[in-house]
Coordinates of N, CA and C in Angstrom, one line a residue:
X1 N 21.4 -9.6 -9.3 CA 20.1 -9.1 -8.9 C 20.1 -7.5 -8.8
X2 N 21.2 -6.9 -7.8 CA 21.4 -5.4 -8.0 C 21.5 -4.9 -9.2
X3 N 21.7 -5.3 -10.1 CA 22.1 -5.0 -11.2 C 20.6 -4.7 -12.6
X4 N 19.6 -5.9 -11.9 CA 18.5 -6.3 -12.8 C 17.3 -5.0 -12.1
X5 N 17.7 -4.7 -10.6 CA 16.8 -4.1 -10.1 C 17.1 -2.4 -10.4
X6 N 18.4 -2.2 -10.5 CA 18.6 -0.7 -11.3 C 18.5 -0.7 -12.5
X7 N 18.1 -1.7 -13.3 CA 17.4 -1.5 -14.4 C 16.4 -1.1 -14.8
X8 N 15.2 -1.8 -13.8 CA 14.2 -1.5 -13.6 C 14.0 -0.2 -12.5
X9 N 14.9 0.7 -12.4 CA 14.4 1.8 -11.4 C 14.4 2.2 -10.1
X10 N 14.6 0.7 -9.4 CA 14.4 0.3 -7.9 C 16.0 0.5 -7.1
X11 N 16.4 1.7 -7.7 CA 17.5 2.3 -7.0 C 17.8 2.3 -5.7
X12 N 16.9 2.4 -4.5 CA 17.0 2.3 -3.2 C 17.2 0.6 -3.0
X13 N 16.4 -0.4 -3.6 CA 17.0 -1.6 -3.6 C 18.2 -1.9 -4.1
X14 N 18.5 -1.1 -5.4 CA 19.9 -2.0 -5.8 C 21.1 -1.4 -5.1
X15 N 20.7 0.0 -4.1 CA 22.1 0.9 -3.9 C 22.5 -0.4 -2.5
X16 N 21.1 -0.9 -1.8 CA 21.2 -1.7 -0.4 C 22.3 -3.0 -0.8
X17 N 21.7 -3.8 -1.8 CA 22.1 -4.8 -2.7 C 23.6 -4.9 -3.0
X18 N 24.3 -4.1 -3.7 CA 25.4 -3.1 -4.1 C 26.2 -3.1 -3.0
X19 N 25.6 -2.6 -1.9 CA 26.7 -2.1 -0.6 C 26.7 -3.1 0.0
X20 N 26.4 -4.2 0.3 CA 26.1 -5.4 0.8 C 26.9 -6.4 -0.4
X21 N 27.5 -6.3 -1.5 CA 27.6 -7.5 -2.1 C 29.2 -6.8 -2.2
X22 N 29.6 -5.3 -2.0 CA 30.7 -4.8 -2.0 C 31.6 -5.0 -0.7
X23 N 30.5 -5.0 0.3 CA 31.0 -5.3 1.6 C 32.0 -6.8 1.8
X24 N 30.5 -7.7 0.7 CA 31.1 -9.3 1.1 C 32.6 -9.0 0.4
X25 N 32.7 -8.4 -0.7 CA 33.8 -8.6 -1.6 C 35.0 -8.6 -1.0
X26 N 35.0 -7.2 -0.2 CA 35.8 -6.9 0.1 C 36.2 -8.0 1.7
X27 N 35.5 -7.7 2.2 CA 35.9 -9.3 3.4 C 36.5 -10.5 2.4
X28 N 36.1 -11.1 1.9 CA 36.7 -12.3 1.4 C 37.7 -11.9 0.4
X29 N 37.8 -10.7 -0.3 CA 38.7 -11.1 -1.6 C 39.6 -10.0 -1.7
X30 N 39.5 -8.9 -0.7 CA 39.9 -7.6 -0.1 C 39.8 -6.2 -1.2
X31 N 40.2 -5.2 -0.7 CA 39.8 -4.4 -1.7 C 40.2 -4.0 -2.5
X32 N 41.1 -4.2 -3.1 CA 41.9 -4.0 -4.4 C 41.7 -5.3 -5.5
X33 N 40.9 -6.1 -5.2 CA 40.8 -7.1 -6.1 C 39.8 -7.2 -7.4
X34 N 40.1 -7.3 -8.2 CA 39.5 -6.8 -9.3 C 37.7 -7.1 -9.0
X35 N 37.6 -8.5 -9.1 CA 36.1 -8.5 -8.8 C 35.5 -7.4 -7.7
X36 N 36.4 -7.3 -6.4 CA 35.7 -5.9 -5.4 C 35.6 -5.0 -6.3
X37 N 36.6 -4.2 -7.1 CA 36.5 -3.0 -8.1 C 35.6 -3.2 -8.9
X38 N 35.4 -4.0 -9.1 CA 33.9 -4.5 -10.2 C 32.6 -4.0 -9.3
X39 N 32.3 -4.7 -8.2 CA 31.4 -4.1 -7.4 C 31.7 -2.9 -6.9
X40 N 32.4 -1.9 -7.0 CA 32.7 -0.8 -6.6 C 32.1 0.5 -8.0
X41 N 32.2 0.1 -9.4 CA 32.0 0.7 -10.1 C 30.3 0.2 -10.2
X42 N 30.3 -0.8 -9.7 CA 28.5 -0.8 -9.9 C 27.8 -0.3 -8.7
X43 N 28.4 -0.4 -8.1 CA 27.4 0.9 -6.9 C 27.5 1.9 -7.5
X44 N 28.5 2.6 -8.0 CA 28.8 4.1 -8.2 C 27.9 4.3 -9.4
X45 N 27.7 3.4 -10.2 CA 26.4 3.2 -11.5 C 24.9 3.8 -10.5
X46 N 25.0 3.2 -9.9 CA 23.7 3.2 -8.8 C 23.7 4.3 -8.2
X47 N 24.5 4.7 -7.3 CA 24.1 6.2 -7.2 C 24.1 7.7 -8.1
X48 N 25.0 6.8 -9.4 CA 24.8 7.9 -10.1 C 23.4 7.8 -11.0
X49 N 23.0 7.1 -10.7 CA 21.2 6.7 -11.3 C 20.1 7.9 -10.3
X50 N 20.8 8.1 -9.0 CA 20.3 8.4 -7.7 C 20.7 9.6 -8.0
X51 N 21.8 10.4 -8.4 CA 21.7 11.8 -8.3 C 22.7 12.2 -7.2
X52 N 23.1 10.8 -6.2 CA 24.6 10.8 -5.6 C 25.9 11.2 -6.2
X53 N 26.0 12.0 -6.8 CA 27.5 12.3 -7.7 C 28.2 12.3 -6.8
X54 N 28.9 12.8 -6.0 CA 29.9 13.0 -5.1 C 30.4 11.3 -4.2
X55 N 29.5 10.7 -4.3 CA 30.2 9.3 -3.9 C 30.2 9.0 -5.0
X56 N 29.4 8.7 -5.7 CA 29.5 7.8 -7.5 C 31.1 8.6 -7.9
X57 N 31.0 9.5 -7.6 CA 32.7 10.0 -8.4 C 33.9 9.6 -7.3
X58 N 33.3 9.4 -6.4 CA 34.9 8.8 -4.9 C 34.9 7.2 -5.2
X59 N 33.9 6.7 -5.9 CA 34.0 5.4 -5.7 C 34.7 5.2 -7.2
X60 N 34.1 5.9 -8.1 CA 34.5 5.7 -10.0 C 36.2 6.3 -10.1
X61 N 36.5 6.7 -8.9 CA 37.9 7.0 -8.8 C 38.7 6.1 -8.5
X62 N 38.1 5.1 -7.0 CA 38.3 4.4 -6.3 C 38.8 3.3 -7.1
X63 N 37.5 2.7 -8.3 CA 37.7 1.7 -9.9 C 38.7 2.0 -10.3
X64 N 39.3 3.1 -10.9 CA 40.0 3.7 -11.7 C 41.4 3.1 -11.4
X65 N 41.8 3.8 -10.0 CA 42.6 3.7 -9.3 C 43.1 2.2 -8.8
X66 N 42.5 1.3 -8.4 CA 42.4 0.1 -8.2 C 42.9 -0.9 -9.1
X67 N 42.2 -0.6 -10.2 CA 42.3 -1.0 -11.7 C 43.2 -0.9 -12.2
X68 N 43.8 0.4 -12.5 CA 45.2 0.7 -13.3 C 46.0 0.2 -12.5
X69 N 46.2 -0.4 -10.7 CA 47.3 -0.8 -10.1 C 47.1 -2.0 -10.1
X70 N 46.1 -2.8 -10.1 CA 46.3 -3.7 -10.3 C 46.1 -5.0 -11.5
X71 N 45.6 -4.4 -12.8 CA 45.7 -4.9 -13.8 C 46.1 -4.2 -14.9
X72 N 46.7 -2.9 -15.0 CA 47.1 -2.1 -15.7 C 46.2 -1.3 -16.5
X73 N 47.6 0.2 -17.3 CA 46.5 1.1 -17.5 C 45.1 0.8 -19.0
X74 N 45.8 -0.7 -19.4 CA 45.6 -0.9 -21.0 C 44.7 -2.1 -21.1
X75 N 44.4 -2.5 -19.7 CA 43.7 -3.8 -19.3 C 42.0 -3.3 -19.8
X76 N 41.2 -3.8 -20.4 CA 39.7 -3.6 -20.7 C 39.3 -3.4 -19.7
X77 N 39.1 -3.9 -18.1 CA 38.4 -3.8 -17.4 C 38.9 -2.1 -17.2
X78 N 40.0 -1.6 -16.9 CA 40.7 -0.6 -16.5 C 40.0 0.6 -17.7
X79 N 39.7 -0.1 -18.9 CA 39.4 1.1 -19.6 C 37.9 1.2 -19.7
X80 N 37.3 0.5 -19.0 CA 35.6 0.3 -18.5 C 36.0 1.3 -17.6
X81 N 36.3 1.3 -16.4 CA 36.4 1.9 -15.4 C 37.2 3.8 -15.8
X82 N 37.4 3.8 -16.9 CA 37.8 4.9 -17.4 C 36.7 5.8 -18.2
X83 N 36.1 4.7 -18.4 CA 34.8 5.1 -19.3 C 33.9 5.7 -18.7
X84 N 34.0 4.7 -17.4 CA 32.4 5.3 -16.7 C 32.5 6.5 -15.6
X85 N 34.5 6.7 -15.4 CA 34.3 7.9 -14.9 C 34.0 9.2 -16.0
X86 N 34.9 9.2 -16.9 CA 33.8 10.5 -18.1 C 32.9 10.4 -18.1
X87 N 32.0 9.2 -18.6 CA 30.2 10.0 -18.5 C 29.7 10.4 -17.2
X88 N 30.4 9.7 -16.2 CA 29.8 11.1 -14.7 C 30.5 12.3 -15.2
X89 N 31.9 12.4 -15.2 CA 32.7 14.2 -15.3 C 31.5 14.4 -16.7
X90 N 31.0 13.9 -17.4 CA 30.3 14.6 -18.8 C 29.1 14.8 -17.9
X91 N 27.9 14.3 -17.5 CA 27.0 14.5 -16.7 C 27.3 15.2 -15.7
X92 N 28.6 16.1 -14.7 CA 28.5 17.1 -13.8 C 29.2 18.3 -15.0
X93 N 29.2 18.2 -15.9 CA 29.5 19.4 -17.0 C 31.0 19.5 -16.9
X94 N 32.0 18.6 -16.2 CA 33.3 19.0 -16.1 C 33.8 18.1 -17.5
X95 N 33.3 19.4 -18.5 CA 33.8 18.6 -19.6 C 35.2 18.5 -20.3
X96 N 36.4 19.1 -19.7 CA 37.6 18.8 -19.9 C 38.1 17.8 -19.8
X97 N 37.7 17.2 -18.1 CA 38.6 16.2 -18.1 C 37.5 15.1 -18.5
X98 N 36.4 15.0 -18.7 CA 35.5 14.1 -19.2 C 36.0 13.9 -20.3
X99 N 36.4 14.8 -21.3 CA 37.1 14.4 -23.1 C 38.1 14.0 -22.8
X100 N 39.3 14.4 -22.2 CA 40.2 13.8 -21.7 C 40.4 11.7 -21.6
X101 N 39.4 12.0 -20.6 CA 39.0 10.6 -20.3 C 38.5 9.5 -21.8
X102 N 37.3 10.0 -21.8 CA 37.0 9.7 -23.3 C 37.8 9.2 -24.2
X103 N 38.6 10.1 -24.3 CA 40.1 9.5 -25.4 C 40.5 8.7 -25.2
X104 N 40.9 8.8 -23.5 CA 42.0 7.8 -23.2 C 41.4 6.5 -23.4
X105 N 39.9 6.2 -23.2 CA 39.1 5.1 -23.3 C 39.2 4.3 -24.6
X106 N 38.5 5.1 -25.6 CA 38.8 5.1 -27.0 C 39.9 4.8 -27.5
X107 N 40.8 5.5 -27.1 CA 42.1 5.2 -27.6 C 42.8 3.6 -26.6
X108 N 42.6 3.3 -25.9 CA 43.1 2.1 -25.0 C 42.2 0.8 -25.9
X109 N 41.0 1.3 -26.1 CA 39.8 0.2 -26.7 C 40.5 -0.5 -28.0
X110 N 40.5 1.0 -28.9 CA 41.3 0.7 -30.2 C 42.0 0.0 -30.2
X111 N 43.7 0.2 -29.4 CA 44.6 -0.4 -29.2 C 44.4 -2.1 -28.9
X112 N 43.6 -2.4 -27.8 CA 43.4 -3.5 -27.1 C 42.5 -4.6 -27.9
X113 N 41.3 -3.7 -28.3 CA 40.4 -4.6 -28.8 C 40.4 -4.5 -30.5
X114 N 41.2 -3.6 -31.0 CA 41.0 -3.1 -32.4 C 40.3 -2.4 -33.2
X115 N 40.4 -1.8 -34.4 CA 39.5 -0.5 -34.7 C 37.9 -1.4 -35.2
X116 N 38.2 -2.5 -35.5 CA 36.7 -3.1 -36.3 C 36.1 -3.4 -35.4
X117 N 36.3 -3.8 -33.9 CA 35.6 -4.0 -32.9 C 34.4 -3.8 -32.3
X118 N 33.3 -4.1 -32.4 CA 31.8 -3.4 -32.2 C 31.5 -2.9 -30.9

């Protein structure tokens, strides 16, 4: 539902939604567990919808970080969570380590999923 409702715009509902569904995650399944990191990068979607950069980038680190330790650096979810920290660093103009990132995505995708892959 958070997810349907930042689609449609309703950003102050999906960021409440989001922090509340991150919350539960984390109580029952703790915070390093892949599905919490899953809800961790969709908040950070959400406030970066909002114009929040500075949490959307502590939490898209947070993914990042979570991710690569606990399913590795070459795991698809890990290179999701790779992805969506570049287009924030591309959207705050930090575009070094945004291409950086980029690559590494592209380049992990290739590898994992193959070059014919859509």
């Amino acid at each position: 539902l958070a997810l349907v409702l930042g689609y449609q715009g309703k950003y102050d509902e999906a960021e409440k939604l989001n922090r509340r569904a991150l919350e539960g995650y984390e109580k029952e399944l703790g915070v390093q567990h892949p599905d919490t990191l899953t809800s961790v990068s969709n908040l950070a979607l959400v406030l970066r919808y909002q114009g929040k950069y500075d949490e959307a980038e502590k939490l898209n680190r947070r993914a990042l970080e979570g991710s690569e330790k606990e399913l590795g650096e070459d795991h698809p979810n890990t290179l999701t969570s790779v992805y969506c920290l570049a287009h924030l660093l591309h959207t705050l103009r930090q575009y070094t380590e945004a291409a950086e990132l980029y690559q590494r995505a592209c380049d992990g995708y290739t590898q994992q999923l193959g070059s014919q892959h859509p």
